[in-house]
PDB file of C-alpha atoms in Angstrom:
ATOM      1  CA  ILE A   1       0.000   0.000   0.000  1.00 34.00           C
ATOM      2  CA  SER A   2       1.543   3.287  -1.031  1.00 33.00           C
ATOM      3  CA  THR A   3       0.475   6.907  -1.172  1.00 35.00           C
ATOM      4  CA  CYS A   4       2.023   6.994  -4.637  1.00 36.00           C
ATOM      5  CA  VAL A   5      -0.613   4.644  -6.052  1.00 39.00           C
ATOM      6  CA  PRO A   6      -2.782   6.326  -8.740  1.00 44.00           C
ATOM      7  CA  HIS A   7      -6.211   7.581  -7.716  1.00 51.00           C
ATOM      8  CA  ILE A   8      -7.842   4.567  -9.374  1.00 62.00           C
ATOM      9  CA  MET A   9      -5.846   1.342  -9.521  1.00 59.00           C
ATOM     10  CA  GLU A  10      -6.580  -0.926 -12.481  1.00 58.00           C
ATOM     11  CA  PHE A  11      -5.920  -4.660 -12.652  1.00 54.00           C
ATOM     12  CA  GLU A  12      -6.355  -7.399 -15.218  1.00 50.00           C
ATOM     13  CA  GLY A  13      -7.736 -10.821 -14.391  1.00 47.00           C
ATOM     14  CA  CYS A  14      -9.127 -12.413 -11.248  1.00 45.00           C
ATOM     15  CA  CYS A  15      -5.872 -13.546  -9.600  1.00 51.00           C
ATOM     16  CA  CYS A  16      -5.776 -12.583  -5.897  1.00 75.00           C
ATOM     17  CA  PHE A  17      -9.241 -11.054  -6.266  1.00 80.00           C
ATOM     18  CA  ARG A  18      -9.946 -10.884  -2.537  1.00 85.00           C
ATOM     19  CA  GLN A  19      -6.505  -9.508  -1.707  1.00 87.00           C
ATOM     20  CA  ARG A  20      -7.024  -6.642  -4.136  1.00 88.00           C
ATOM     21  CA  LEU A  21     -10.316  -5.730  -2.539  1.00 91.00           C
ATOM     22  CA  VAL A  22      -8.815  -5.958   0.944  1.00 92.00           C
ATOM     23  CA  LEU A  23      -5.860  -3.729   0.019  1.00 92.00           C
ATOM     24  CA  SER A  24      -8.193  -1.284  -1.681  1.00 93.00           C
ATOM     25  CA  THR A  25     -10.284  -1.077   1.484  1.00 93.00           C
ATOM     26  CA  LEU A  26      -7.299  -0.554   3.774  1.00 92.00           C
ATOM     27  CA  SER A  27      -5.676   2.053   1.525  1.00 91.00           C
ATOM     28  CA  GLY A  28      -8.883   3.881   0.610  1.00 91.00           C
ATOM     29  CA  LYS A  29      -8.002   3.612  -3.095  1.00 92.00           C
ATOM     30  CA  ARG A  30     -10.653   2.835  -5.681  1.00 92.00           C
ATOM     31  CA  VAL A  31      -9.960  -0.129  -7.965  1.00 90.00           C
ATOM     32  CA  LYS A  32     -11.167  -1.352 -11.328  1.00 89.00           C
ATOM     33  CA  ILE A  33     -10.634  -5.033 -12.138  1.00 84.00           C
ATOM     34  CA  ARG A  34     -11.148  -5.985 -15.760  1.00 81.00           C
ATOM     35  CA  ASN A  35     -11.422  -9.329 -17.571  1.00 74.00           C
ATOM     36  CA  ILE A  36     -12.388 -11.139 -14.394  1.00 71.00           C
ATOM     37  CA  ARG A  37     -13.655 -14.149 -16.346  1.00 64.00           C
ATOM     38  CA  SER A  38     -11.253 -16.117 -18.535  1.00 58.00           C
ATOM     39  CA  LYS A  39     -12.138 -17.616 -21.886  1.00 56.00           C
ATOM     40  CA  ASP A  40     -12.590 -20.971 -20.183  1.00 60.00           C
ATOM     41  CA  ASP A  41     -15.353 -19.601 -17.950  1.00 58.00           C
ATOM     42  CA  ASN A  42     -18.912 -18.843 -18.949  1.00 60.00           C
ATOM     43  CA  PRO A  43     -18.583 -17.054 -22.341  1.00 60.00           C
ATOM     44  CA  GLY A  44     -21.532 -14.841 -21.472  1.00 58.00           C
ATOM     45  CA  LEU A  45     -19.557 -13.329 -18.592  1.00 56.00           C
ATOM     46  CA  ARG A  46     -16.304 -12.799 -20.461  1.00 62.00           C
ATOM     47  CA  GLY A  47     -14.968  -9.294 -20.068  1.00 69.00           C
ATOM     48  CA  THR A  48     -16.702  -8.625 -16.764  1.00 77.00           C
ATOM     49  CA  VAL A  49     -15.499  -5.427 -15.083  1.00 84.00           C
ATOM     50  CA  LEU A  50     -15.689  -4.632 -11.368  1.00 85.00           C
ATOM     51  CA  PHE A  51     -15.382  -1.094 -10.025  1.00 91.00           C
ATOM     52  CA  TYR A  52     -14.964  -0.926  -6.262  1.00 91.00           C
ATOM     53  CA  GLN A  53     -14.987   2.212  -4.149  1.00 93.00           C
ATOM     54  CA  PRO A  54     -14.082   1.432  -0.518  1.00 93.00           C
ATOM     55  CA  GLY A  55     -15.947   2.896   2.410  1.00 91.00           C
ATOM     56  CA  LEU A  56     -15.292   2.971   6.135  1.00 91.00           C
ATOM     57  CA  LEU A  57     -14.607  -0.026   8.359  1.00 93.00           C
ATOM     58  CA  TYR A  58     -17.133   0.463  11.139  1.00 93.00           C
ATOM     59  CA  GLY A  59     -16.930  -2.929  12.845  1.00 93.00           C
ATOM     60  CA  GLY A  60     -19.494  -3.763  15.508  1.00 95.00           C
ATOM     61  CA  SER A  61     -21.892  -6.711  15.369  1.00 96.00           C
ATOM     62  CA  VAL A  62     -22.337  -8.331  11.964  1.00 95.00           C
ATOM     63  CA  GLU A  63     -24.244 -11.445  10.882  1.00 96.00           C
ATOM     64  CA  HIS A  64     -23.691 -12.852   7.401  1.00 96.00           C
ATOM     65  CA  GLU A  65     -25.133 -15.811   5.494  1.00 95.00           C
ATOM     66  CA  CYS A  66     -22.192 -17.131   3.476  1.00 94.00           C
ATOM     67  CA  ASN A  67     -22.655 -18.673   0.045  1.00 93.00           C
ATOM     68  CA  ILE A  68     -22.623 -22.453   0.512  1.00 90.00           C
ATOM     69  CA  GLN A  69     -20.443 -22.888  -2.581  1.00 91.00           C
ATOM     70  CA  ARG A  70     -17.528 -21.734  -0.413  1.00 91.00           C
ATOM     71  CA  SER A  71     -16.843 -22.436   3.233  1.00 92.00           C
ATOM     72  CA  VAL A  72     -16.819 -19.901   6.063  1.00 95.00           C
ATOM     73  CA  GLY A  73     -13.003 -20.040   5.968  1.00 94.00           C
ATOM     74  CA  TYR A  74     -13.067 -18.293   2.571  1.00 94.00           C
ATOM     75  CA  TYR A  75     -14.756 -15.281   4.178  1.00 94.00           C
ATOM     76  CA  LEU A  76     -12.714 -15.449   7.374  1.00 95.00           C
ATOM     77  CA  GLU A  77      -9.430 -15.084   5.501  1.00 94.00           C
ATOM     78  CA  ALA A  78     -10.435 -11.592   4.352  1.00 94.00           C
ATOM     79  CA  LEU A  79     -11.932 -10.626   7.724  1.00 95.00           C
ATOM     80  CA  LEU A  80      -8.696 -11.531   9.506  1.00 95.00           C
ATOM     81  CA  MET A  81      -6.928  -8.888   7.416  1.00 94.00           C
ATOM     82  CA  LEU A  82      -9.539  -6.178   7.923  1.00 95.00           C
ATOM     83  CA  ALA A  83     -10.765  -6.693  11.489  1.00 95.00           C
ATOM     84  CA  PRO A  84      -7.889  -5.088  13.482  1.00 94.00           C
ATOM     85  CA  PHE A  85      -8.264  -1.805  11.575  1.00 94.00           C
ATOM     86  CA  MET A  86     -11.956  -1.214  12.140  1.00 94.00           C
ATOM     87  CA  LYS A  87     -13.442   1.703  14.065  1.00 94.00           C
ATOM     88  CA  THR A  88     -14.956  -0.499  16.781  1.00 95.00           C
ATOM     89  CA  PRO A  89     -14.195  -4.120  17.773  1.00 95.00           C
ATOM     90  CA  LEU A  90     -15.721  -6.640  15.384  1.00 96.00           C
ATOM     91  CA  ARG A  91     -18.173  -9.337  16.398  1.00 97.00           C
ATOM     92  CA  ALA A  92     -19.102 -11.348  13.310  1.00 97.00           C
ATOM     93  CA  VAL A  93     -21.336 -14.413  13.089  1.00 97.00           C
ATOM     94  CA  LEU A  94     -20.810 -16.240   9.791  1.00 97.00           C
ATOM     95  CA  LYS A  95     -23.298 -18.921   8.754  1.00 96.00           C
ATOM     96  CA  GLY A  96     -22.759 -21.640   6.183  1.00 94.00           C
ATOM     97  CA  VAL A  97     -20.345 -24.509   5.520  1.00 92.00           C
ATOM     98  CA  THR A  98     -17.669 -24.795   8.208  1.00 91.00           C
ATOM     99  CA  ASN A  99     -15.500 -27.504   6.612  1.00 87.00           C
ATOM    100  CA  ASP A 100     -14.833 -28.393   2.984  1.00 87.00           C
ATOM    101  CA  PRO A 101     -11.768 -29.501   0.980  1.00 84.00           C
ATOM    102  CA  ALA A 102     -11.549 -26.291  -1.101  1.00 87.00           C
ATOM    103  CA  ASP A 103     -10.895 -23.651   1.578  1.00 90.00           C
ATOM    104  CA  PRO A 104      -9.005 -23.459   4.888  1.00 89.00           C
ATOM    105  CA  SER A 105     -11.242 -24.844   7.577  1.00 89.00           C
ATOM    106  CA  VAL A 106     -12.332 -22.821  10.567  1.00 92.00           C
ATOM    107  CA  ASP A 107     -10.324 -25.197  12.769  1.00 90.00           C
ATOM    108  CA  LEU A 108      -7.146 -24.569  10.751  1.00 90.00           C
ATOM    109  CA  LEU A 109      -7.509 -20.781  10.952  1.00 93.00           C
ATOM    110  CA  LYS A 110      -8.227 -20.996  14.680  1.00 93.00           C
ATOM    111  CA  VAL A 111      -4.954 -22.772  15.467  1.00 90.00           C
ATOM    112  CA  THR A 112      -2.744 -20.901  12.977  1.00 90.00           C
ATOM    113  CA  ALA A 113      -4.093 -17.400  12.295  1.00 94.00           C
ATOM    114  CA  ILE A 114      -5.022 -16.491  15.883  1.00 94.00           C
ATOM    115  CA  PRO A 115      -1.538 -17.256  17.331  1.00 92.00           C
ATOM    116  CA  LEU A 116       0.005 -15.351  14.413  1.00 93.00           C
ATOM    117  CA  MET A 117      -2.172 -12.307  15.093  1.00 94.00           C
ATOM    118  CA  LYS A 118      -1.129 -12.346  18.749  1.00 93.00           C
ATOM    119  CA  LYS A 119       2.525 -12.055  17.736  1.00 92.00           C
ATOM    120  CA  PHE A 120       1.668  -8.775  16.024  1.00 92.00           C
ATOM    121  CA  GLY A 121       0.091  -7.423  19.220  1.00 92.00           C
ATOM    122  CA  ILE A 122      -3.524  -8.283  18.433  1.00 92.00           C
ATOM    123  CA  ASP A 123      -4.463 -10.102  21.611  1.00 84.00           C
ATOM    124  CA  GLY A 124      -6.739 -10.112  24.611  1.00 79.00           C
ATOM    125  CA  ASP A 125     -10.030 -11.770  25.434  1.00 80.00           C
ATOM    126  CA  GLY A 126     -11.641 -10.122  22.413  1.00 90.00           C
ATOM    127  CA  LEU A 127      -9.694 -12.205  19.861  1.00 95.00           C
ATOM    128  CA  GLU A 128     -11.437 -15.496  19.163  1.00 95.00           C
ATOM    129  CA  ILE A 129     -12.687 -17.879  16.492  1.00 96.00           C
ATOM    130  CA  LYS A 130     -15.370 -20.182  17.855  1.00 95.00           C
ATOM    131  CA  VAL A 131     -17.424 -22.832  16.080  1.00 93.00           C
ATOM    132  CA  LEU A 132     -20.984 -22.549  17.362  1.00 94.00           C
ATOM    133  CA  LYS A 133     -22.440 -25.158  14.993  1.00 92.00           C
ATOM    134  CA  ARG A 134     -20.921 -27.420  12.340  1.00 89.00           C
ATOM    135  CA  GLY A 135     -22.283 -27.293   8.818  1.00 88.00           C
ATOM    136  CA  MET A 136     -21.400 -29.496   5.857  1.00 86.00           C
ATOM    137  CA  ALA A 137     -22.014 -29.059   2.136  1.00 84.00           C
ATOM    138  CA  PRO A 138     -24.370 -28.870   0.383  1.00 84.00           C
ATOM    139  CA  ALA A 139     -26.846 -27.702   3.039  1.00 83.00           C
ATOM    140  CA  GLY A 140     -24.552 -25.659   5.303  1.00 86.00           C
ATOM    141  CA  GLY A 141     -26.207 -24.723   8.569  1.00 90.00           C
ATOM    142  CA  GLY A 142     -23.008 -24.031  10.496  1.00 92.00           C
ATOM    143  CA  GLU A 143     -22.270 -20.951  12.575  1.00 95.00           C
ATOM    144  CA  VAL A 144     -18.896 -19.427  13.419  1.00 96.00           C
ATOM    145  CA  LEU A 145     -18.220 -16.528  15.786  1.00 97.00           C
ATOM    146  CA  PHE A 146     -15.229 -14.285  15.105  1.00 97.00           C
ATOM    147  CA  THR A 147     -14.363 -11.442  17.452  1.00 97.00           C
ATOM    148  CA  CYS A 148     -11.385  -9.115  17.158  1.00 96.00           C
ATOM    149  CA  PRO A 149     -10.195  -6.018  19.048  1.00 95.00           C
ATOM    150  CA  VAL A 150      -9.032  -2.846  17.320  1.00 94.00           C
ATOM    151  CA  ARG A 151      -5.334  -2.117  16.913  1.00 89.00           C
ATOM    152  CA  CYS A 152      -4.067   1.088  15.322  1.00 79.00           C
ATOM    153  CA  SER A 153      -0.667  -0.393  14.518  1.00 81.00           C
ATOM    154  CA  MET A 154       1.101  -3.745  14.407  1.00 87.00           C
ATOM    155  CA  LYS A 155       4.096  -4.701  16.504  1.00 89.00           C
ATOM    156  CA  PRO A 156       7.258  -5.515  14.550  1.00 89.00           C
ATOM    157  CA  VAL A 157       8.046  -9.227  14.554  1.00 89.00           C
ATOM    158  CA  HIS A 158      11.121 -11.355  14.053  1.00 90.00           C
ATOM    159  CA  LEU A 159       9.962 -14.825  13.097  1.00 88.00           C
ATOM    160  CA  THR A 160      13.064 -16.505  11.721  1.00 88.00           C
ATOM    161  CA  GLU A 161      13.455 -19.592  13.930  1.00 86.00           C
ATOM    162  CA  PRO A 162      10.764 -22.230  13.358  1.00 83.00           C
ATOM    163  CA  GLY A 163      11.756 -24.195  16.445  1.00 81.00           C
ATOM    164  CA  LYS A 164      11.077 -27.879  17.033  1.00 82.00           C
ATOM    165  CA  ILE A 165       7.874 -29.887  17.160  1.00 77.00           C
ATOM    166  CA  LYS A 166       6.798 -30.324  20.782  1.00 78.00           C
ATOM    167  CA  ARG A 167       3.368 -31.833  20.271  1.00 77.00           C
ATOM    168  CA  ILE A 168       0.811 -32.540  17.572  1.00 78.00           C
ATOM    169  CA  ARG A 169      -2.778 -31.493  18.144  1.00 79.00           C
ATOM    170  CA  GLY A 170      -5.871 -31.871  16.038  1.00 82.00           C
ATOM    171  CA  THR A 171      -9.639 -31.585  15.863  1.00 83.00           C
ATOM    172  CA  ALA A 172     -11.916 -34.388  14.747  1.00 84.00           C
ATOM    173  CA  PHE A 173     -15.594 -33.680  14.090  1.00 82.00           C
ATOM    174  CA  SER A 174     -18.759 -35.426  12.985  1.00 80.00           C
ATOM    175  CA  VAL A 175     -21.998 -33.956  11.677  1.00 81.00           C
ATOM    176  CA  ARG A 176     -25.242 -35.927  11.629  1.00 78.00           C
ATOM    177  CA  VAL A 177     -23.391 -39.233  11.793  1.00 80.00           C
ATOM    178  CA  SER A 178     -22.521 -41.489  14.708  1.00 82.00           C
ATOM    179  CA  PRO A 179     -20.125 -39.873  17.234  1.00 81.00           C
ATOM    180  CA  GLN A 180     -18.131 -43.083  16.996  1.00 85.00           C
ATOM    181  CA  MET A 181     -16.898 -41.868  13.598  1.00 84.00           C
ATOM    182  CA  ALA A 182     -14.931 -39.059  15.247  1.00 84.00           C
ATOM    183  CA  ASN A 183     -13.584 -41.465  17.876  1.00 85.00           C
ATOM    184  CA  ARG A 184     -12.397 -43.859  15.174  1.00 86.00           C
ATOM    185  CA  ILE A 185     -10.650 -41.010  13.345  1.00 82.00           C
ATOM    186  CA  VAL A 186      -8.847 -39.996  16.521  1.00 83.00           C
ATOM    187  CA  ASP A 187      -7.744 -43.559  17.175  1.00 82.00           C
ATOM    188  CA  SER A 188      -6.467 -43.974  13.621  1.00 82.00           C
ATOM    189  CA  ALA A 189      -4.635 -40.640  13.713  1.00 79.00           C
ATOM    190  CA  ARG A 190      -2.835 -41.607  16.871  1.00 77.00           C
ATOM    191  CA  ILE A 191      -1.543 -44.705  15.107  1.00 76.00           C
ATOM    192  CA  ILE A 192      -0.471 -43.341  11.742  1.00 73.00           C
ATOM    193  CA  LEU A 193      -0.192 -39.562  12.392  1.00 68.00           C
ATOM    194  CA  THR A 194      -1.318 -38.571   8.927  1.00 54.00           C
ATOM    195  CA  THR A 195      -4.293 -36.532   7.788  1.00 51.00           C
ATOM    196  CA  CYS A 196      -7.431 -38.479   7.032  1.00 54.00           C
ATOM    197  CA  THR A 197      -9.173 -38.030   3.691  1.00 47.00           C
ATOM    198  CA  LEU A 198     -12.229 -35.840   4.226  1.00 43.00           C
ATOM    199  CA  TRP A 199     -15.458 -37.778   3.902  1.00 44.00           C
ATOM    200  CA  LEU A 200     -19.041 -36.635   3.904  1.00 48.00           C
ATOM    201  CA  GLY A 201     -20.045 -35.639   7.408  1.00 60.00           C
ATOM    202  CA  PHE A 202     -16.753 -35.910   9.256  1.00 63.00           C
ATOM    203  CA  GLY A 203     -13.059 -35.112   8.967  1.00 69.00           C
ATOM    204  CA  LEU A 204      -9.794 -34.386  10.706  1.00 71.00           C
ATOM    205  CA  GLY A 205      -7.170 -31.658  10.724  1.00 71.00           C
ATOM    206  CA  LEU A 206      -3.688 -32.147  12.192  1.00 72.00           C
ATOM    207  CA  LEU A 207      -1.161 -29.400  12.838  1.00 69.00           C
ATOM    208  CA  ALA A 208       2.551 -30.145  13.020  1.00 67.00           C
ATOM    209  CA  CYS A 209       5.447 -28.397  11.190  1.00 61.00           C
ATOM    210  CA  ASN A 210       5.736 -25.986   8.200  1.00 76.00           C
ATOM    211  CA  PHE A 211       8.708 -27.399   6.258  1.00 68.00           C
ATOM    212  CA  GLY A 212      11.150 -25.064   8.002  1.00 71.00           C
ATOM    213  CA  GLY A 213       9.038 -21.912   7.907  1.00 78.00           C
ATOM    214  CA  CYS A 214       7.642 -19.841  10.758  1.00 84.00           C
ATOM    215  CA  VAL A 215       4.296 -19.042   9.102  1.00 86.00           C
ATOM    216  CA  ASP A 216       2.148 -21.682   7.423  1.00 83.00           C
ATOM    217  CA  SER A 217       1.297 -21.169   3.750  1.00 83.00           C
ATOM    218  CA  THR A 218      -2.361 -20.424   4.505  1.00 85.00           C
ATOM    219  CA  ASN A 219      -1.483 -17.321   6.526  1.00 88.00           C
ATOM    220  CA  GLN A 220       1.583 -15.996   4.701  1.00 89.00           C
ATOM    221  CA  SER A 221      -0.358 -13.178   3.027  1.00 90.00           C
ATOM    222  CA  LEU A 222      -1.811 -12.228   6.420  1.00 91.00           C
ATOM    223  CA  ALA A 223       1.648 -12.030   8.001  1.00 91.00           C
ATOM    224  CA  LEU A 224       3.064  -9.950   5.149  1.00 90.00           C
ATOM    225  CA  LEU A 225       0.118  -7.558   5.295  1.00 89.00           C
ATOM    226  CA  TYR A 226       0.555  -7.013   9.046  1.00 89.00           C
ATOM    227  CA  MET A 227       4.298  -6.468   8.557  1.00 89.00           C
ATOM    228  CA  MET A 228       3.610  -3.850   5.905  1.00 87.00           C
ATOM    229  CA  LEU A 229       1.069  -2.025   8.069  1.00 85.00           C
ATOM    230  CA  GLY A 230       3.182  -2.150  11.199  1.00 81.00           C
ATOM    231  CA  GLN A 231       5.341   0.435  12.910  1.00 77.00           C
ATOM    232  CA  GLN A 232       8.302   2.080  11.203  1.00 77.00           C
ATOM    233  CA  ASP A 233      10.589  -0.725  12.218  1.00 78.00           C
ATOM    234  CA  VAL A 234      12.113  -3.777  10.590  1.00 84.00           C
ATOM    235  CA  SER A 235      10.087  -6.986  10.690  1.00 88.00           C
ATOM    236  CA  LYS A 236      11.434 -10.337   9.568  1.00 89.00           C
ATOM    237  CA  THR A 237       9.810 -13.687   8.953  1.00 88.00           C
ATOM    238  CA  LEU A 238      10.763 -16.998   7.420  1.00 86.00           C
ATOM    239  CA  LEU A 239       8.252 -18.414   4.898  1.00 84.00           C
TER     240      LEU A 239
END
């Protein structure tokens, strides 16, 4: 984000679509994104143009019914970037699909994004991701609560030593199937310590290492954004 950016920023294509909208919102710069649809998409939508003029980030209590074609994690990724810079603390209830193979699950973001945010000084009792109800595709029906305090600036970080694995934790869940399914997944995971293929109605997420990095690949853009918006100091991280 730079004050030297033209009054209206123009982009081609749909790559990093959400990131462009997030950066536009944080910088207050209007954007125009052209040729959002490729030739392989619906021909009737080829050449679609989006013009976005950002407003203010008010925060407060928000309730949103997410499109069930994407999971709640798809929406949470953008909210994690915007929430600390709102006028008042955010309390968002997102409804829809909580777990699917296409997007980061709510459980993954809870155990990776929240600790990362705390390193940048976003902490306290007001920072939380909580699954109120599970919801699977195609019906959805899940509910997730995300709360975040306001922070005017980010603390500089130095994340260059990944450290060693001390323990492996995970979350197994089941929706409208026998609870024994989740128990069987836990028992199997303890034996083989690998992720289980997601199946309709239940699944498993395990968190261990990051191939030598300090920030997992899901949250790298979040870490870089916070570093860029932080204090006038040097931040370092290993990806």
